Amino acid sequence: MIHHRSGWNFLLLVGLLAGNGVWLVHSQVPFPGQCPEVKIMDTFDVDSYLGIWYEHSKYPFAFEIGKKCIYADYEIIDNATLSVVNGGINRITGNPSNISGTAKVIGPARLAVAFFPGQQTSKPNYLVLGTDYESYSVVYSCTSVTSLANIKLVWILTREREPSAETIASAKKILEENKINQSFLIDTIQSKCPKLAANSTDFGVEDLTEDPVDEFVGTVLPNAIDKA
């Protein structure tokens, strides 16, 4: 429990972070105190981890606001580096987009993912808490902003766009074991998504015409405007 004075200090820090755009770069969920210890996998098979993963759920993340059908593709570059492609579809325009980067293997289940020039890759920011390589992966990142607050990112990734309940239960068990709050998890829309083109991380052009804009634009937004 946060004492009254430290609670106000934390709220003040949150305001400063938001005002300076710090947490928007990483996450939209601040937590009090420094990053807690978590159990990371002792051994990690990079080759088995390669390929496409679909985003099932995650903590709110500024770069993914308004997107659906989100996926990540990891491929080998050399013994210590992976290529990374993150993609998805804009829920308002229906347009696909992706961003490419690299992931440096720092240690077992510890990667430093970078998408922009000059982004540091000396410290891991992508920690795999658990995966069976075939159905789910639980990814975690935490940054201590000061002694008063930290910002977290959590993802549940799956090999199938719409995984089984058993698969998600296995992933959430790992979160429970690490005492990671699940109430902030937001499910990612993965239904009615166009197929990825063969041997490519781009969506097939012919599929994009089937459902370019989802119910968010067709129903939710108009209803919200009518009620405003």
mmCIF file of C-alpha atoms in Angstrom:
data_model
loop_
_atom_site.group_PDB
_atom_site.id
_atom_site.type_symbol
_atom_site.label_atom_id
_atom_site.label_comp_id
_atom_site.label_asym_id
_atom_site.label_seq_id
_atom_site.Cartn_x
_atom_site.Cartn_y
_atom_site.Cartn_z
ATOM 1 C CA MET A 1 0.000 0.000 0.000
ATOM 2 C CA ILE A 2 1.268 3.498 -0.852
ATOM 3 C CA HIS A 3 1.370 5.974 2.019
ATOM 4 C CA HIS A 4 -0.457 9.247 1.514
ATOM 5 C CA ARG A 5 2.653 11.349 0.849
ATOM 6 C CA SER A 6 4.348 8.862 -1.474
ATOM 7 C CA GLY A 7 1.029 8.354 -3.236
ATOM 8 C CA TRP A 8 0.880 12.047 -4.094
ATOM 9 C CA ASN A 9 4.522 11.930 -5.166
ATOM 10 C CA PHE A 10 3.719 9.055 -7.499
ATOM 11 C CA LEU A 11 0.738 10.875 -8.993
ATOM 12 C CA LEU A 12 2.896 13.955 -9.500
ATOM 13 C CA LEU A 13 5.528 11.878 -11.247
ATOM 14 C CA VAL A 14 2.888 10.311 -13.479
ATOM 15 C CA GLY A 15 1.766 13.791 -14.493
ATOM 16 C CA LEU A 16 5.329 14.803 -15.296
ATOM 17 C CA LEU A 17 5.896 11.666 -17.340
ATOM 18 C CA ALA A 18 2.717 12.197 -19.317
ATOM 19 C CA GLY A 19 3.485 15.875 -19.846
ATOM 20 C CA ASN A 20 6.936 15.096 -21.190
ATOM 21 C CA GLY A 21 5.773 12.171 -23.304
ATOM 22 C CA VAL A 22 8.085 9.731 -21.513
ATOM 23 C CA TRP A 23 5.612 6.969 -20.831
ATOM 24 C CA LEU A 24 3.904 7.353 -24.198
ATOM 25 C CA VAL A 25 7.062 6.129 -25.876
ATOM 26 C CA HIS A 26 7.061 2.938 -23.873
ATOM 27 C CA SER A 27 3.761 2.249 -22.196
ATOM 28 C CA GLN A 28 0.647 3.893 -20.916
ATOM 29 C CA VAL A 29 0.601 2.026 -17.612
ATOM 30 C CA PRO A 30 2.851 3.442 -14.840
ATOM 31 C CA PHE A 31 3.498 1.525 -11.636
ATOM 32 C CA PRO A 32 4.888 2.672 -8.285
ATOM 33 C CA GLY A 33 8.422 1.750 -7.257
ATOM 34 C CA GLN A 34 11.247 0.208 -9.235
ATOM 35 C CA CYS A 35 10.926 -2.748 -11.588
ATOM 36 C CA PRO A 36 10.188 -5.963 -9.709
ATOM 37 C CA GLU A 37 12.203 -9.119 -10.262
ATOM 38 C CA VAL A 38 10.729 -11.629 -12.685
ATOM 39 C CA LYS A 39 11.740 -15.143 -13.656
ATOM 40 C CA ILE A 40 13.154 -15.273 -17.171
ATOM 41 C CA MET A 41 13.698 -18.541 -19.036
ATOM 42 C CA ASP A 42 17.046 -20.169 -18.208
ATOM 43 C CA THR A 43 17.445 -21.660 -21.669
ATOM 44 C CA PHE A 44 16.122 -20.293 -24.933
ATOM 45 C CA ASP A 45 16.076 -21.846 -28.415
ATOM 46 C CA VAL A 46 16.314 -18.915 -30.816
ATOM 47 C CA ASP A 47 15.782 -21.067 -33.920
ATOM 48 C CA SER A 48 12.529 -22.491 -32.558
ATOM 49 C CA TYR A 49 11.322 -18.973 -31.731
ATOM 50 C CA LEU A 50 11.689 -17.701 -35.303
ATOM 51 C CA GLY A 51 8.701 -17.046 -37.550
ATOM 52 C CA ILE A 52 5.390 -15.291 -37.142
ATOM 53 C CA TRP A 53 3.706 -14.597 -33.828
ATOM 54 C CA TYR A 54 0.272 -12.982 -33.528
ATOM 55 C CA GLU A 55 -0.494 -10.552 -30.744
ATOM 56 C CA HIS A 56 -3.275 -11.934 -28.551
ATOM 57 C CA SER A 57 -3.190 -9.268 -25.836
ATOM 58 C CA LYS A 58 -0.936 -6.624 -24.350
ATOM 59 C CA TYR A 59 -0.660 -3.725 -21.944
ATOM 60 C CA PRO A 60 -1.757 -0.436 -23.557
ATOM 61 C CA PHE A 61 0.954 0.648 -25.964
ATOM 62 C CA ALA A 62 0.966 4.032 -27.695
ATOM 63 C CA PHE A 63 2.399 2.760 -30.985
ATOM 64 C CA GLU A 64 -0.401 0.200 -31.350
ATOM 65 C CA ILE A 65 -3.404 2.394 -30.601
ATOM 66 C CA GLY A 66 -6.134 1.923 -33.207
ATOM 67 C CA LYS A 67 -4.596 -1.176 -34.800
ATOM 68 C CA LYS A 68 -5.800 -4.732 -35.288
ATOM 69 C CA CYS A 69 -4.440 -7.945 -36.831
ATOM 70 C CA ILE A 70 -1.071 -7.197 -35.214
ATOM 71 C CA TYR A 71 1.757 -9.653 -35.764
ATOM 72 C CA ALA A 72 5.524 -9.931 -35.338
ATOM 73 C CA ASP A 73 7.939 -11.841 -37.537
ATOM 74 C CA TYR A 74 11.420 -12.843 -36.354
ATOM 75 C CA GLU A 75 14.098 -14.128 -38.732
ATOM 76 C CA ILE A 76 17.792 -14.860 -38.307
ATOM 77 C CA ILE A 77 20.479 -12.422 -39.470
ATOM 78 C CA ASP A 78 23.494 -13.909 -37.697
ATOM 79 C CA ASN A 79 24.349 -15.749 -34.498
ATOM 80 C CA ALA A 80 23.596 -12.710 -32.345
ATOM 81 C CA THR A 81 21.009 -10.735 -34.316
ATOM 82 C CA LEU A 82 17.447 -11.224 -35.537
ATOM 83 C CA SER A 83 15.415 -9.182 -37.965
ATOM 84 C CA VAL A 84 12.070 -7.973 -36.629
ATOM 85 C CA VAL A 85 8.980 -6.920 -38.559
ATOM 86 C CA ASN A 86 5.938 -5.700 -36.635
ATOM 87 C CA GLY A 87 2.781 -5.105 -38.650
ATOM 88 C CA GLY A 88 -0.937 -4.516 -38.389
ATOM 89 C CA ILE A 89 -3.954 -2.772 -39.887
ATOM 90 C CA ASN A 90 -5.288 0.661 -39.009
ATOM 91 C CA ARG A 91 -8.841 0.182 -37.682
ATOM 92 C CA ILE A 92 -9.989 3.535 -39.034
ATOM 93 C CA THR A 93 -8.502 3.585 -42.536
ATOM 94 C CA GLY A 94 -8.115 -0.138 -43.097
ATOM 95 C CA ASN A 95 -4.577 0.455 -44.351
ATOM 96 C CA PRO A 96 -1.823 -2.015 -43.448
ATOM 97 C CA SER A 97 1.536 -0.873 -42.134
ATOM 98 C CA ASN A 98 4.682 -2.377 -40.682
ATOM 99 C CA ILE A 99 7.984 -1.356 -39.174
ATOM 100 C CA SER A 100 11.302 -3.179 -39.403
ATOM 101 C CA GLY A 101 14.024 -3.420 -36.809
ATOM 102 C CA THR A 102 16.567 -5.724 -35.229
ATOM 103 C CA ALA A 103 16.793 -7.771 -32.061
ATOM 104 C CA LYS A 104 20.199 -8.362 -30.513
ATOM 105 C CA VAL A 105 20.489 -11.508 -28.418
ATOM 106 C CA ILE A 106 21.919 -10.339 -25.075
ATOM 107 C CA GLY A 107 21.448 -13.625 -23.257
ATOM 108 C CA PRO A 108 19.016 -16.545 -22.946
ATOM 109 C CA ALA A 109 15.492 -15.158 -23.500
ATOM 110 C CA ARG A 110 16.903 -11.620 -23.315
ATOM 111 C CA LEU A 111 16.736 -9.475 -26.437
ATOM 112 C CA ALA A 112 17.410 -5.822 -27.169
ATOM 113 C CA VAL A 113 14.906 -4.768 -29.830
ATOM 114 C CA ALA A 114 15.496 -1.535 -31.744
ATOM 115 C CA PHE A 115 13.485 0.133 -34.508
ATOM 116 C CA PHE A 116 15.154 3.531 -34.762
ATOM 117 C CA PRO A 117 18.709 4.726 -35.514
ATOM 118 C CA GLY A 118 20.699 5.320 -32.367
ATOM 119 C CA GLN A 119 18.400 3.239 -30.184
ATOM 120 C CA GLN A 120 20.507 1.463 -27.547
ATOM 121 C CA THR A 121 20.931 -2.297 -27.819
ATOM 122 C CA SER A 122 23.229 -2.916 -24.859
ATOM 123 C CA LYS A 123 20.422 -3.689 -22.402
ATOM 124 C CA PRO A 124 17.589 -6.168 -22.977
ATOM 125 C CA ASN A 125 14.106 -4.699 -23.383
ATOM 126 C CA TYR A 126 12.389 -7.899 -24.550
ATOM 127 C CA LEU A 127 12.329 -10.631 -21.920
ATOM 128 C CA VAL A 128 10.703 -13.970 -22.640
ATOM 129 C CA LEU A 129 9.174 -15.176 -19.390
ATOM 130 C CA GLY A 130 7.904 -18.357 -20.964
ATOM 131 C CA THR A 131 7.162 -20.031 -24.278
ATOM 132 C CA ASP A 132 6.537 -23.486 -25.665
ATOM 133 C CA TYR A 133 7.617 -22.196 -29.122
ATOM 134 C CA GLU A 134 4.599 -23.830 -30.777
ATOM 135 C CA SER A 135 1.602 -22.026 -29.320
ATOM 136 C CA TYR A 136 2.358 -19.129 -26.937
ATOM 137 C CA SER A 137 5.001 -16.701 -25.723
ATOM 138 C CA VAL A 138 4.868 -14.290 -22.783
ATOM 139 C CA VAL A 139 7.033 -11.202 -23.307
ATOM 140 C CA TYR A 140 7.842 -8.613 -20.656
ATOM 141 C CA SER A 141 9.664 -5.308 -20.473
ATOM 142 C CA CYS A 142 10.095 -2.898 -17.577
ATOM 143 C CA THR A 143 11.943 0.382 -17.179
ATOM 144 C CA SER A 144 12.523 2.094 -13.840
ATOM 145 C CA VAL A 145 12.019 5.780 -14.548
ATOM 146 C CA THR A 146 13.001 6.832 -11.011
ATOM 147 C CA SER A 147 12.905 5.213 -7.590
ATOM 148 C CA LEU A 148 9.219 6.196 -7.480
ATOM 149 C CA ALA A 149 7.891 4.678 -10.682
ATOM 150 C CA ASN A 150 8.397 2.209 -13.479
ATOM 151 C CA ILE A 151 6.695 1.591 -16.801
ATOM 152 C CA LYS A 152 5.848 -1.879 -18.059
ATOM 153 C CA LEU A 153 4.979 -3.625 -21.289
ATOM 154 C CA VAL A 154 3.465 -7.101 -21.402
ATOM 155 C CA TRP A 155 2.507 -9.159 -24.438
ATOM 156 C CA ILE A 156 0.910 -12.536 -24.939
ATOM 157 C CA LEU A 157 1.866 -13.771 -28.398
ATOM 158 C CA THR A 158 0.459 -16.848 -30.087
ATOM 159 C CA ARG A 159 1.207 -18.879 -33.193
ATOM 160 C CA GLU A 160 -2.463 -18.864 -34.193
ATOM 161 C CA ARG A 161 -4.537 -15.734 -34.704
ATOM 162 C CA GLU A 162 -7.315 -17.163 -32.575
ATOM 163 C CA PRO A 163 -5.709 -19.571 -30.088
ATOM 164 C CA SER A 164 -7.456 -22.037 -27.826
ATOM 165 C CA ALA A 165 -8.506 -21.227 -24.286
ATOM 166 C CA GLU A 166 -5.964 -23.766 -23.051
ATOM 167 C CA THR A 167 -3.151 -21.914 -24.811
ATOM 168 C CA ILE A 168 -4.090 -18.598 -23.216
ATOM 169 C CA ALA A 169 -4.490 -20.232 -19.816
ATOM 170 C CA SER A 170 -0.921 -21.544 -20.073
ATOM 171 C CA ALA A 171 0.356 -18.078 -20.936
ATOM 172 C CA LYS A 172 -1.562 -16.385 -18.124
ATOM 173 C CA LYS A 173 -0.254 -18.933 -15.634
ATOM 174 C CA ILE A 174 3.226 -17.547 -16.310
ATOM 175 C CA LEU A 175 1.959 -14.043 -15.554
ATOM 176 C CA GLU A 176 0.435 -15.308 -12.316
ATOM 177 C CA GLU A 177 3.688 -16.985 -11.293
ATOM 178 C CA ASN A 178 5.487 -13.675 -11.800
ATOM 179 C CA LYS A 179 2.755 -11.706 -9.991
ATOM 180 C CA ILE A 180 2.164 -9.561 -13.070
ATOM 181 C CA ASN A 181 -1.134 -7.677 -13.021
ATOM 182 C CA GLN A 182 -3.458 -8.989 -15.734
ATOM 183 C CA SER A 183 -6.163 -6.374 -15.332
ATOM 184 C CA PHE A 184 -4.387 -4.041 -17.767
ATOM 185 C CA LEU A 185 -4.278 -6.592 -20.588
ATOM 186 C CA ILE A 186 -6.191 -5.568 -23.706
ATOM 187 C CA ASP A 187 -7.190 -8.183 -26.274
ATOM 188 C CA THR A 188 -6.054 -7.514 -29.826
ATOM 189 C CA ILE A 189 -8.614 -7.974 -32.602
ATOM 190 C CA GLN A 190 -7.484 -10.903 -34.738
ATOM 191 C CA SER A 191 -10.782 -11.844 -36.381
ATOM 192 C CA LYS A 192 -11.563 -11.162 -40.062
ATOM 193 C CA CYS A 193 -7.908 -10.430 -40.712
ATOM 194 C CA PRO A 194 -6.453 -10.783 -44.221
ATOM 195 C CA LYS A 195 -3.903 -13.512 -44.716
ATOM 196 C CA LEU A 196 -0.249 -12.651 -44.928
ATOM 197 C CA ALA A 197 1.062 -13.009 -48.481
ATOM 198 C CA ALA A 198 3.031 -16.180 -49.161
ATOM 199 C CA ASN A 199 6.686 -15.914 -48.066
ATOM 200 C CA SER A 200 6.089 -12.316 -47.035
ATOM 201 C CA THR A 201 5.171 -10.184 -44.041
ATOM 202 C CA ASP A 202 2.813 -8.082 -46.177
ATOM 203 C CA PHE A 203 -0.937 -8.634 -46.259
ATOM 204 C CA GLY A 204 -2.287 -10.021 -49.517
ATOM 205 C CA VAL A 205 -3.725 -7.187 -51.617
ATOM 206 C CA GLU A 206 -6.750 -9.203 -52.641
ATOM 207 C CA ASP A 207 -7.636 -9.858 -48.993
ATOM 208 C CA LEU A 208 -7.530 -6.213 -47.987
ATOM 209 C CA THR A 209 -10.625 -5.454 -50.050
ATOM 210 C CA GLU A 210 -12.742 -7.926 -48.080
ATOM 211 C CA ASP A 211 -12.800 -6.103 -44.744
ATOM 212 C CA PRO A 212 -10.840 -2.846 -45.014
ATOM 213 C CA VAL A 213 -12.573 -1.192 -42.069
ATOM 214 C CA ASP A 214 -13.841 -3.034 -39.005
ATOM 215 C CA GLU A 215 -16.875 -2.491 -36.784
ATOM 216 C CA PHE A 216 -15.007 0.179 -34.810
ATOM 217 C CA VAL A 217 -15.499 2.589 -37.695
ATOM 218 C CA GLY A 218 -18.703 1.148 -39.093
ATOM 219 C CA THR A 219 -20.594 0.935 -35.808
ATOM 220 C CA VAL A 220 -18.772 2.099 -32.682
ATOM 221 C CA LEU A 221 -17.644 5.516 -33.905
ATOM 222 C CA PRO A 222 -20.998 6.494 -35.517
ATOM 223 C CA ASN A 223 -22.885 5.446 -32.378
ATOM 224 C CA ALA A 224 -20.508 7.439 -30.175
ATOM 225 C CA ILE A 225 -20.948 10.502 -32.383
ATOM 226 C CA ASP A 226 -24.760 10.186 -32.274
ATOM 227 C CA LYS A 227 -24.691 10.016 -28.485
ATOM 228 C CA ALA A 228 -22.322 12.966 -28.119
#
